[in-house]
Tab-separated table of C-alpha atoms in Angstrom:
chain	number	residue	atom	x	y	z
A	28	UNK	CA	13.857	-36.518	27.065
A	29	UNK	CA	12.703	-39.525	29.084
A	30	UNK	CA	12.683	-43.120	27.890
A	31	UNK	CA	11.697	-46.549	29.149
A	32	UNK	CA	12.382	-50.023	27.804
A	33	UNK	CA	9.862	-52.880	27.759
A	34	UNK	CA	11.079	-56.366	26.860
A	35	UNK	CA	8.545	-57.977	24.499
A	36	UNK	CA	10.479	-61.229	24.076
A	37	UNK	CA	14.145	-62.279	24.278
A	38	UNK	CA	14.899	-60.662	20.912
A	39	UNK	CA	12.573	-57.635	20.802
A	40	UNK	CA	11.987	-54.538	22.901
A	41	UNK	CA	9.709	-51.510	22.870
A	42	UNK	CA	11.160	-48.096	23.687
A	43	UNK	CA	8.710	-45.488	24.983
A	44	UNK	CA	10.126	-41.998	24.539
A	45	UNK	CA	8.799	-38.659	25.842
A	46	UNK	CA	10.265	-35.453	24.390
A	47	UNK	CA	9.458	-32.040	25.929
A	48	UNK	CA	8.511	-29.614	23.172
A	49	UNK	CA	11.408	-27.254	23.868
A	50	UNK	CA	13.801	-30.018	22.830
A	51	UNK	CA	12.276	-29.859	19.334
A	52	UNK	CA	13.434	-26.263	18.819
A	53	UNK	CA	16.438	-27.113	16.625
A	54	UNK	CA	14.321	-29.407	14.452
A	55	UNK	CA	11.552	-26.788	14.180
A	56	UNK	CA	14.062	-24.132	13.129
A	57	UNK	CA	15.475	-26.559	10.545
A	58	UNK	CA	11.943	-27.301	9.277
A	59	UNK	CA	11.122	-23.614	8.763
A	60	UNK	CA	14.460	-23.118	7.018
A	61	UNK	CA	13.869	-26.096	4.702
A	62	UNK	CA	10.321	-24.992	3.807
A	63	UNK	CA	11.645	-21.446	3.237
A	64	UNK	CA	13.977	-22.760	0.550
A	65	UNK	CA	11.223	-24.754	-1.156
A	66	UNK	CA	8.310	-22.296	-1.405
A	67	UNK	CA	7.616	-18.837	-2.779
A	68	UNK	CA	5.294	-16.245	-1.188
A	69	UNK	CA	4.529	-12.975	-2.963
A	70	UNK	CA	5.984	-9.993	-1.131
A	71	UNK	CA	8.771	-11.947	0.538
A	72	UNK	CA	12.254	-12.810	-0.714
A	73	UNK	CA	13.007	-16.530	-1.056
A	74	UNK	CA	14.323	-17.807	2.256
A	75	UNK	CA	13.045	-14.782	4.196
A	76	UNK	CA	9.434	-15.805	4.818
A	77	UNK	CA	8.477	-15.358	8.497
A	78	UNK	CA	7.432	-18.442	10.452
A	79	UNK	CA	3.931	-17.067	11.120
A	80	UNK	CA	3.373	-16.634	7.343
A	81	UNK	CA	4.490	-20.220	6.662
A	82	UNK	CA	2.077	-21.397	9.381
A	83	UNK	CA	-0.764	-19.408	7.796
A	84	UNK	CA	-0.094	-20.368	4.191
A	85	UNK	CA	1.047	-23.975	4.524
A	86	UNK	CA	-0.198	-25.002	7.932
A	87	UNK	CA	1.549	-25.572	11.209
A	88	UNK	CA	0.967	-29.307	10.734
A	89	UNK	CA	3.338	-29.428	7.760
A	90	UNK	CA	6.056	-27.762	9.851
A	91	UNK	CA	5.529	-30.139	12.750
A	92	UNK	CA	5.660	-33.165	10.474
A	93	UNK	CA	8.962	-32.010	8.993
A	94	UNK	CA	10.377	-31.267	12.440
A	95	UNK	CA	9.309	-34.612	13.912
A	96	UNK	CA	10.767	-36.545	10.961
A	97	UNK	CA	14.048	-34.722	11.540
A	98	UNK	CA	14.046	-35.252	15.327
A	99	UNK	CA	12.918	-38.878	15.641
A	100	UNK	CA	16.215	-40.538	14.588
A	101	UNK	CA	18.191	-38.378	17.044
A	102	UNK	CA	15.934	-39.093	20.055
A	103	UNK	CA	15.661	-42.772	19.145
A	104	UNK	CA	19.466	-43.061	19.029
A	105	UNK	CA	19.773	-41.282	22.386
A	106	UNK	CA	17.263	-43.677	23.939
A	107	UNK	CA	19.076	-46.730	22.557
A	108	UNK	CA	22.431	-45.494	23.898
A	109	UNK	CA	20.920	-44.606	27.250
A	110	UNK	CA	19.380	-48.081	27.594
A	111	UNK	CA	22.623	-49.723	26.379
A	112	UNK	CA	20.786	-52.148	24.100
A	113	UNK	CA	22.310	-53.800	21.035
A	114	UNK	CA	19.707	-53.207	18.320
A	115	UNK	CA	19.407	-55.186	15.086
A	116	UNK	CA	17.838	-53.615	11.994
A	117	UNK	CA	15.457	-50.691	11.726
A	118	UNK	CA	12.789	-49.877	14.345
A	119	UNK	CA	9.034	-49.707	13.835
A	120	UNK	CA	8.114	-46.238	15.078
A	121	UNK	CA	4.662	-45.138	16.203
A	122	UNK	CA	3.911	-41.534	17.279
A	123	UNK	CA	1.506	-41.916	20.187
A	124	UNK	CA	1.070	-38.236	21.038
A	125	UNK	CA	2.049	-34.903	19.526
A	126	UNK	CA	0.800	-31.767	21.274
A	127	UNK	CA	1.973	-28.515	19.718
A	128	UNK	CA	3.934	-26.589	22.318
A	129	UNK	CA	3.720	-29.376	24.903
A	130	UNK	CA	5.140	-32.800	24.125
A	131	UNK	CA	6.090	-35.499	21.596
A	132	UNK	CA	5.587	-39.093	22.654
A	133	UNK	CA	6.494	-42.082	20.485
A	134	UNK	CA	7.347	-45.752	20.724
A	135	UNK	CA	9.943	-47.723	18.784
A	136	UNK	CA	9.872	-51.507	18.547
A	137	UNK	CA	13.107	-53.045	17.436
A	138	UNK	CA	14.889	-56.416	17.383
A	139	UNK	CA	17.821	-56.719	19.786
A	140	UNK	CA	20.718	-59.087	20.150
A	141	UNK	CA	19.626	-61.664	22.756
A	142	UNK	CA	21.468	-62.189	26.020
A	143	UNK	CA	23.453	-65.434	25.703
A	144	UNK	CA	24.953	-67.576	28.436
A	145	UNK	CA	28.031	-69.502	27.287
A	146	UNK	CA	28.410	-72.671	29.389
A	147	UNK	CA	31.680	-74.479	30.064
A	148	UNK	CA	32.857	-75.783	26.709
A	149	UNK	CA	36.083	-77.442	27.819
A	150	UNK	CA	34.418	-80.861	27.727
A	151	UNK	CA	33.694	-80.774	24.001
A	152	UNK	CA	35.025	-83.862	22.220
A	153	UNK	CA	34.975	-84.457	18.477
A	154	UNK	CA	36.302	-87.073	16.089
A	155	UNK	CA	37.956	-86.260	12.773
A	156	UNK	CA	39.395	-88.215	9.869
A	157	UNK	CA	42.905	-89.552	10.401
A	158	UNK	CA	45.668	-88.168	8.201
A	159	UNK	CA	46.633	-91.159	6.092
A	160	UNK	CA	48.321	-90.998	2.695
A	161	UNK	CA	48.398	-94.305	0.841
A	162	UNK	CA	50.556	-95.414	-2.082
A	163	UNK	CA	47.377	-95.283	-4.164
A	164	UNK	CA	46.950	-91.599	-3.241
A	165	UNK	CA	50.486	-90.889	-4.407
A	166	UNK	CA	49.998	-92.901	-7.603
A	167	UNK	CA	46.887	-90.838	-8.378
A	168	UNK	CA	48.695	-87.556	-7.717
A	169	UNK	CA	51.638	-88.465	-9.926
A	170	UNK	CA	49.267	-89.752	-12.626
A	171	UNK	CA	47.473	-86.378	-12.636
A	172	UNK	CA	50.823	-84.661	-13.106
A	173	UNK	CA	51.662	-87.109	-15.875
A	174	UNK	CA	48.366	-86.246	-17.618
A	175	UNK	CA	49.391	-82.593	-17.707
A	176	UNK	CA	52.518	-83.490	-19.644
A	177	UNK	CA	50.778	-85.722	-22.164
A	178	UNK	CA	51.450	-85.061	-25.827
A	179	UNK	CA	49.134	-85.679	-28.771
A	180	UNK	CA	49.718	-86.929	-32.276
A	181	UNK	CA	47.189	-87.181	-35.159
A	182	UNK	CA	45.974	-90.691	-36.021
A	183	UNK	CA	44.016	-92.030	-38.975
A	184	UNK	CA	41.394	-94.082	-37.169
A	185	UNK	CA	38.078	-93.754	-35.422
A	186	UNK	CA	38.003	-91.680	-32.220
A	187	UNK	CA	38.167	-93.557	-28.905
A	188	UNK	CA	37.888	-92.721	-25.214
A	189	UNK	CA	40.791	-90.484	-24.143
A	190	UNK	CA	41.495	-89.179	-27.664
A	191	UNK	CA	41.700	-85.448	-28.309
A	192	UNK	CA	39.437	-84.475	-31.190
A	193	UNK	CA	39.245	-81.168	-32.998
A	194	UNK	CA	35.611	-80.411	-33.786
A	195	UNK	CA	33.237	-77.876	-35.316
A	196	UNK	CA	29.883	-77.366	-33.588
A	197	UNK	CA	26.522	-75.957	-34.673
A	198	UNK	CA	23.524	-75.724	-32.318
A	199	UNK	CA	19.893	-75.232	-33.430
A	200	UNK	CA	16.862	-74.492	-31.304
A	201	UNK	CA	13.473	-74.924	-32.965
A	202	UNK	CA	15.270	-75.380	-36.295
A	203	UNK	CA	17.099	-72.021	-36.074
A	204	UNK	CA	20.891	-71.811	-35.772
A	205	UNK	CA	21.809	-69.782	-32.654
A	206	UNK	CA	24.011	-66.725	-33.159
A	207	UNK	CA	26.251	-67.926	-30.334
A	208	UNK	CA	25.730	-71.584	-31.230
A	209	UNK	CA	28.521	-71.969	-33.796
A	210	UNK	CA	32.135	-72.808	-32.928
A	211	UNK	CA	35.083	-74.038	-35.002
A	212	UNK	CA	38.358	-75.695	-34.138
A	213	UNK	CA	37.303	-76.706	-30.620
A	214	UNK	CA	39.736	-79.118	-28.901
A	215	UNK	CA	37.954	-81.737	-26.792
A	216	UNK	CA	39.163	-84.771	-24.844
A	217	UNK	CA	36.639	-87.578	-25.144
A	218	UNK	CA	35.366	-88.594	-21.721
A	219	UNK	CA	36.305	-85.362	-19.977
A	220	UNK	CA	32.662	-84.239	-19.669
A	221	UNK	CA	33.675	-80.640	-20.294
A	222	UNK	CA	31.293	-79.801	-23.134
A	223	UNK	CA	27.769	-81.013	-23.797
A	224	UNK	CA	25.930	-84.057	-22.513
A	225	UNK	CA	25.845	-86.645	-25.282
A	226	UNK	CA	28.879	-85.430	-27.185
A	227	UNK	CA	31.067	-88.376	-26.153
A	228	UNK	CA	28.717	-90.923	-27.681
A	229	UNK	CA	28.348	-88.741	-30.774
A	230	UNK	CA	32.049	-88.430	-31.610
A	231	UNK	CA	33.249	-91.881	-30.559
A	232	UNK	CA	33.654	-94.022	-33.654
A	233	UNK	CA	33.999	-91.029	-36.013
A	234	UNK	CA	37.128	-90.483	-38.104
A	235	UNK	CA	38.384	-87.109	-39.361
A	236	UNK	CA	35.678	-85.722	-41.654
A	237	UNK	CA	32.937	-87.649	-39.836
A	238	UNK	CA	29.792	-85.916	-38.662
A	239	UNK	CA	26.973	-86.667	-36.190
A	240	UNK	CA	23.898	-84.972	-34.742
A	241	UNK	CA	22.631	-85.348	-31.198
A	242	UNK	CA	20.241	-83.586	-28.788
A	243	UNK	CA	21.522	-81.884	-25.649
A	244	UNK	CA	20.442	-79.277	-23.106
A	245	UNK	CA	22.580	-76.137	-23.464
A	246	UNK	CA	24.499	-75.170	-20.319
A	247	UNK	CA	25.145	-71.528	-21.198
A	248	UNK	CA	24.664	-68.807	-23.763
A	249	UNK	CA	21.504	-67.172	-25.102
A	250	UNK	CA	19.496	-70.427	-25.013
A	251	UNK	CA	20.798	-71.836	-21.705
A	252	UNK	CA	18.536	-74.564	-20.360
A	253	UNK	CA	16.887	-75.268	-23.721
A	254	UNK	CA	17.068	-78.480	-25.727
A	255	UNK	CA	19.171	-78.035	-28.849
A	256	UNK	CA	19.954	-80.129	-31.912
A	257	UNK	CA	23.749	-80.124	-32.114
A	258	UNK	CA	25.746	-81.076	-35.204
A	259	UNK	CA	29.351	-82.003	-34.529
A	260	UNK	CA	31.988	-82.496	-37.237
A	261	UNK	CA	35.344	-84.103	-36.424
A	262	UNK	CA	38.227	-82.441	-38.284
A	263	UNK	CA	41.059	-84.288	-36.526
A	264	UNK	CA	41.580	-87.253	-34.203
A	265	UNK	CA	44.701	-87.245	-32.032
A	266	UNK	CA	45.893	-89.910	-29.620
A	267	UNK	CA	47.253	-88.826	-26.242
A	268	UNK	CA	50.658	-90.184	-25.327
A	269	UNK	CA	51.711	-90.150	-21.685
A	270	UNK	CA	55.406	-89.796	-20.738
A	271	UNK	CA	57.154	-92.755	-19.129
A	272	UNK	CA	57.193	-92.674	-15.322
A	273	UNK	CA	60.944	-92.427	-14.782
A	274	UNK	CA	63.615	-90.034	-13.551
A	275	UNK	CA	63.514	-88.159	-16.877
A	276	UNK	CA	59.816	-87.427	-16.308
A	277	UNK	CA	60.574	-86.199	-12.752
A	278	UNK	CA	63.132	-83.763	-14.182
A	279	UNK	CA	60.651	-82.601	-16.836
A	280	UNK	CA	57.695	-82.115	-14.512
A	281	UNK	CA	59.380	-80.873	-11.313
A	282	UNK	CA	62.522	-79.577	-9.675
A	283	UNK	CA	63.493	-83.104	-8.610
A	284	UNK	CA	66.089	-85.354	-10.183
A	285	UNK	CA	64.454	-88.696	-9.493
A	286	UNK	CA	60.971	-90.192	-9.547
A	287	UNK	CA	61.503	-91.304	-5.943
A	288	UNK	CA	62.053	-87.694	-4.855
A	289	UNK	CA	58.975	-86.587	-6.778
A	290	UNK	CA	56.856	-89.233	-5.069
A	291	UNK	CA	58.241	-88.239	-1.653
A	292	UNK	CA	57.274	-84.617	-2.342
A	293	UNK	CA	53.798	-85.707	-3.446
A	294	UNK	CA	53.376	-87.586	-0.165
A	295	UNK	CA	54.385	-84.498	1.825
A	296	UNK	CA	51.996	-82.245	-0.093
A	297	UNK	CA	49.120	-84.688	0.296
A	298	UNK	CA	49.802	-84.952	4.046
A	299	UNK	CA	49.752	-81.140	4.338
A	300	UNK	CA	46.453	-80.989	2.429
A	301	UNK	CA	44.883	-83.681	4.611
A	302	UNK	CA	46.146	-81.970	7.770
A	303	UNK	CA	44.483	-78.743	6.595
A	304	UNK	CA	41.256	-80.614	5.843
A	305	UNK	CA	41.484	-82.307	9.244
A	306	UNK	CA	41.887	-78.961	10.995
A	307	UNK	CA	38.930	-77.512	9.092
A	308	UNK	CA	36.846	-80.569	9.942
A	309	UNK	CA	37.763	-80.209	13.636
A	310	UNK	CA	36.759	-76.530	13.639
A	311	UNK	CA	33.428	-77.280	11.971
A	312	UNK	CA	32.602	-80.122	14.351
A	313	UNK	CA	33.658	-78.157	17.459
A	314	UNK	CA	31.465	-75.279	16.291
A	315	UNK	CA	28.516	-77.701	15.853
A	316	UNK	CA	29.009	-79.018	19.410
A	317	UNK	CA	29.300	-75.479	20.793
A	318	UNK	CA	26.039	-74.418	19.132
A	319	UNK	CA	24.329	-77.471	20.640
A	320	UNK	CA	25.375	-76.319	24.126
A	321	UNK	CA	23.980	-72.789	23.829
A	322	UNK	CA	20.342	-71.686	23.766
A	323	UNK	CA	20.152	-68.946	21.129
A	324	UNK	CA	16.824	-67.164	20.369
A	325	UNK	CA	16.742	-65.912	16.771
A	326	UNK	CA	14.924	-62.637	15.929
A	327	UNK	CA	12.144	-63.310	13.412
A	328	UNK	CA	12.741	-60.221	11.257
A	329	UNK	CA	16.504	-60.837	11.171
A	330	UNK	CA	15.877	-64.454	10.129
A	331	UNK	CA	13.442	-63.384	7.422
A	332	UNK	CA	15.961	-60.884	6.036
A	333	UNK	CA	18.762	-63.450	6.133
A	334	UNK	CA	16.667	-66.061	4.284
A	335	UNK	CA	15.742	-63.503	1.589
A	336	UNK	CA	19.372	-62.443	1.206
A	337	UNK	CA	20.540	-66.020	0.795
A	338	UNK	CA	17.876	-66.762	-1.826
A	339	UNK	CA	18.696	-63.569	-3.712
A	340	UNK	CA	22.446	-64.314	-3.740
A	341	UNK	CA	21.865	-67.876	-4.907
A	342	UNK	CA	19.429	-66.951	-7.683
A	343	UNK	CA	21.037	-63.753	-8.971
A	344	UNK	CA	24.731	-64.448	-8.410
A	345	UNK	CA	25.732	-68.095	-7.972
A	346	UNK	CA	23.168	-69.668	-10.325
A	347	UNK	CA	23.325	-66.771	-12.775
A	348	UNK	CA	27.026	-67.380	-13.300
A	349	UNK	CA	26.262	-71.047	-14.022
A	350	UNK	CA	23.498	-70.218	-16.494
A	351	UNK	CA	20.853	-71.802	-14.261
A	352	UNK	CA	17.627	-70.614	-12.681
A	353	UNK	CA	16.267	-71.805	-9.341
A	354	UNK	CA	13.813	-74.241	-10.940
A	355	UNK	CA	16.575	-75.973	-12.907
A	356	UNK	CA	18.881	-75.975	-9.882
A	357	UNK	CA	16.245	-77.731	-7.775
A	358	UNK	CA	15.692	-80.253	-10.559
A	359	UNK	CA	19.418	-81.055	-10.680
A	360	UNK	CA	19.541	-81.331	-6.883
A	361	UNK	CA	16.448	-83.522	-6.876
A	362	UNK	CA	14.713	-81.268	-4.365
A	363	UNK	CA	11.258	-79.726	-4.016
A	364	UNK	CA	10.777	-76.001	-3.369
A	365	UNK	CA	9.611	-76.875	0.156
A	366	UNK	CA	12.801	-78.857	0.876
A	367	UNK	CA	14.876	-75.971	-0.464
A	368	UNK	CA	13.033	-73.483	1.774
A	369	UNK	CA	13.546	-75.697	4.824
A	370	UNK	CA	17.274	-76.088	4.129
A	371	UNK	CA	17.688	-72.368	3.496
A	372	UNK	CA	16.025	-71.559	6.812
A	373	UNK	CA	18.183	-74.094	8.671
A	374	UNK	CA	21.352	-72.645	7.131
A	375	UNK	CA	20.241	-69.102	7.985
A	376	UNK	CA	19.481	-70.027	11.591
A	377	UNK	CA	22.892	-71.671	11.913
A	378	UNK	CA	24.629	-68.610	10.458
A	379	UNK	CA	22.864	-66.232	12.856
A	380	UNK	CA	23.490	-68.460	15.888
A	381	UNK	CA	27.149	-68.826	14.937
A	382	UNK	CA	27.599	-65.071	14.826
A	383	UNK	CA	25.749	-64.441	18.100
A	384	UNK	CA	27.599	-67.126	20.063
A	385	UNK	CA	31.067	-66.237	18.803
A	386	UNK	CA	30.465	-62.504	19.233
A	387	UNK	CA	29.539	-63.213	22.863
A	388	UNK	CA	32.773	-65.199	23.248
A	389	UNK	CA	34.760	-62.310	21.749
A	390	UNK	CA	33.351	-60.039	24.478
A	391	UNK	CA	33.821	-62.593	27.245
A	392	UNK	CA	37.390	-63.417	26.309
A	393	UNK	CA	38.174	-59.749	25.539
A	394	UNK	CA	39.594	-60.646	22.126
A	395	UNK	CA	40.983	-57.859	19.954
A	396	UNK	CA	42.066	-57.743	16.307
A	397	UNK	CA	45.362	-56.067	15.456
A	398	UNK	CA	46.356	-54.540	12.135
A	399	UNK	CA	48.563	-57.489	11.170
A	400	UNK	CA	45.741	-59.991	11.682
A	401	UNK	CA	43.326	-57.824	9.713
A	402	UNK	CA	45.791	-57.370	6.853
A	403	UNK	CA	46.482	-61.105	6.647
A	404	UNK	CA	42.759	-61.875	6.561
A	405	UNK	CA	42.210	-59.200	3.919
A	406	UNK	CA	44.950	-60.743	1.763
A	407	UNK	CA	43.286	-64.171	1.952
A	408	UNK	CA	39.847	-62.783	1.174
A	409	UNK	CA	41.297	-60.866	-1.776
A	410	UNK	CA	42.902	-64.026	-3.138
A	411	UNK	CA	39.631	-65.976	-2.891
A	412	UNK	CA	37.709	-63.156	-4.575
A	413	UNK	CA	40.086	-63.002	-7.557
A	414	UNK	CA	40.936	-59.356	-6.823
A	415	UNK	CA	44.293	-57.810	-6.008
A	416	UNK	CA	44.805	-56.901	-2.312
A	417	UNK	CA	44.715	-53.186	-3.204
A	418	UNK	CA	41.494	-53.554	-5.207
A	419	UNK	CA	39.860	-55.625	-2.478
A	420	UNK	CA	40.966	-53.226	0.263
A	421	UNK	CA	39.597	-50.257	-1.686
A	422	UNK	CA	36.257	-52.010	-2.214
A	423	UNK	CA	36.074	-52.898	1.479
A	424	UNK	CA	36.772	-49.333	2.589
A	425	UNK	CA	34.418	-47.733	0.052
A	426	UNK	CA	31.654	-50.173	0.991
A	427	UNK	CA	32.108	-49.561	4.717
A	428	UNK	CA	32.894	-53.253	5.194
A	429	UNK	CA	35.960	-52.940	7.458
A	430	UNK	CA	33.920	-53.695	10.659
A	431	UNK	CA	32.629	-56.867	8.965
A	432	UNK	CA	36.163	-58.084	8.264
A	433	UNK	CA	37.219	-57.242	11.820
A	434	UNK	CA	34.233	-59.232	13.064
A	435	UNK	CA	35.220	-62.253	10.927
A	436	UNK	CA	38.744	-62.287	12.360
A	437	UNK	CA	37.516	-61.787	15.923
A	438	UNK	CA	35.013	-64.634	15.597
A	439	UNK	CA	37.778	-66.796	14.133
A	440	UNK	CA	39.878	-66.109	17.221
A	441	UNK	CA	36.926	-66.953	19.473
A	442	UNK	CA	36.422	-70.305	17.727
A	443	UNK	CA	40.168	-70.970	18.004
A	444	UNK	CA	39.867	-70.562	21.793
A	445	UNK	CA	37.082	-73.185	21.891
A	446	UNK	CA	38.956	-75.578	19.587
A	447	UNK	CA	42.046	-75.283	21.774
A	448	UNK	CA	40.000	-76.224	24.848
A	449	UNK	CA	38.282	-79.152	23.108
A	450	UNK	CA	39.514	-82.733	22.805
A	451	UNK	CA	40.020	-83.720	19.178
A	452	UNK	CA	40.736	-87.341	18.290
A	453	UNK	CA	41.108	-88.976	14.894
A	454	UNK	CA	39.382	-92.157	13.749
A	455	UNK	CA	42.369	-94.126	15.026
A	456	UNK	CA	41.771	-92.833	18.564
A	457	UNK	CA	44.846	-90.583	18.487
A	458	UNK	CA	44.642	-87.105	20.004
A	459	UNK	CA	45.104	-84.481	17.286
A	460	UNK	CA	47.300	-81.491	18.107
A	461	UNK	CA	45.923	-78.655	15.988
A	462	UNK	CA	48.020	-75.635	15.249
A	463	UNK	CA	46.385	-72.399	16.381
A	464	UNK	CA	45.453	-70.561	13.180
A	465	UNK	CA	42.869	-67.837	13.845
A	466	UNK	CA	42.635	-66.810	10.211
A	467	UNK	CA	41.852	-70.373	9.149
A	468	UNK	CA	39.122	-70.504	11.801
A	469	UNK	CA	37.863	-67.146	10.511
A	470	UNK	CA	37.339	-68.822	7.141
A	471	UNK	CA	35.500	-71.707	8.833
A	472	UNK	CA	33.243	-69.242	10.671
A	473	UNK	CA	32.592	-67.281	7.482
A	474	UNK	CA	31.742	-70.494	5.609
A	475	UNK	CA	29.299	-71.545	8.328
A	476	UNK	CA	27.663	-68.120	8.261
A	477	UNK	CA	27.276	-68.099	4.464
A	478	UNK	CA	26.637	-71.783	3.806
A	479	UNK	CA	24.114	-72.507	1.084
A	480	UNK	CA	21.564	-75.326	1.406
A	481	UNK	CA	23.502	-77.382	-1.166
A	482	UNK	CA	26.749	-76.978	0.808
A	483	UNK	CA	25.014	-77.914	4.045
A	484	UNK	CA	23.609	-81.080	2.464
A	485	UNK	CA	27.004	-81.958	0.985
A	486	UNK	CA	28.650	-81.782	4.427
A	487	UNK	CA	25.860	-83.802	6.033
A	488	UNK	CA	26.217	-86.535	3.439
A	489	UNK	CA	29.998	-86.428	3.691
């Protein structure tokens, strides 16, 4: 077999492959054997039909077609390995010549990973939010804890903001009560926004036994997205009573003896959270700067596939779980279909560039992933997926996804190298000393690679 490589553009090549006919012998033998098992010829036992009879009865062309289909993947793979090219996706194969007994010539056009030059990145500088925890932050944190320990007691008066009401609901669409549109004994805190739009105004001012009807768009169920006429009946009104903020509350709500100790712990936790957010922000901004430094051609077919995958995941997974379709999602976001397409493409381009650049850094820095790093990353991914580590690991192995996880960790380590070399200052002008956490950077890399248009916009606005 002989092969040659022609570069069509920075992300696509054409392989021209010549195969002497004698190298097709194994595939020809396999073709005759396969046809032997599929056909019946009078006078011959199944599987014992001579090759010349198969040629006469079914045509030599059918045998050659079967043999070539069997041989192409093998010779294509040999040519790719010989040329040492990093292919992406499936090739477009064209048989240019097939002479029985002489030669098989074919071409294969395929996308390839582009060659990338990583410039000096040690001069990257980014600014991040300073870690500052105010007394107001602590007050808010303690108040949230206080809310969790609130008690309720029935009152004989009209419902007000903050009250907990027990209600019965009935939803009708086009005058018909929905099978899944009836609920009794539902507990709802007025003002929480956890049920239907319009319910707060409907129940405020009602006493136990009171009833009101309002119109609202259903968020889930069999009639999700449709306007419904909802009847709500209040069966009980209860006032929420918050515990006093004192040492007794600290002992009730925590392991601390005094309110002062509880507040000190809240400050420490908030500082840790803000430090984590600061580190994540630094990684994201360093990655943005790195991508600006590198010229990365993006293969058209790969980009098209990535865009389609993102749209499919959004429509059939994320929005489906929320009871929304794409049209309603765009309406809520205040976007046109064209704006959505543009944002999806931008996010896909960023994801592909991120992977290409960091993979190149992994090779350049000779970064490896050990079993401990992989296990730790797997544990975190399992926790975020809601599965047990064993279940997640089994799913990863069965789905052949182990190389993907290894790639995530390796790219996280590559980004950590760049972050370590960068200068990171906070908004107060202070240099930020970031702890080296490759798994945290792996999560940043994964988020950048999988970012949805809505997430991208949220970060831009933030």
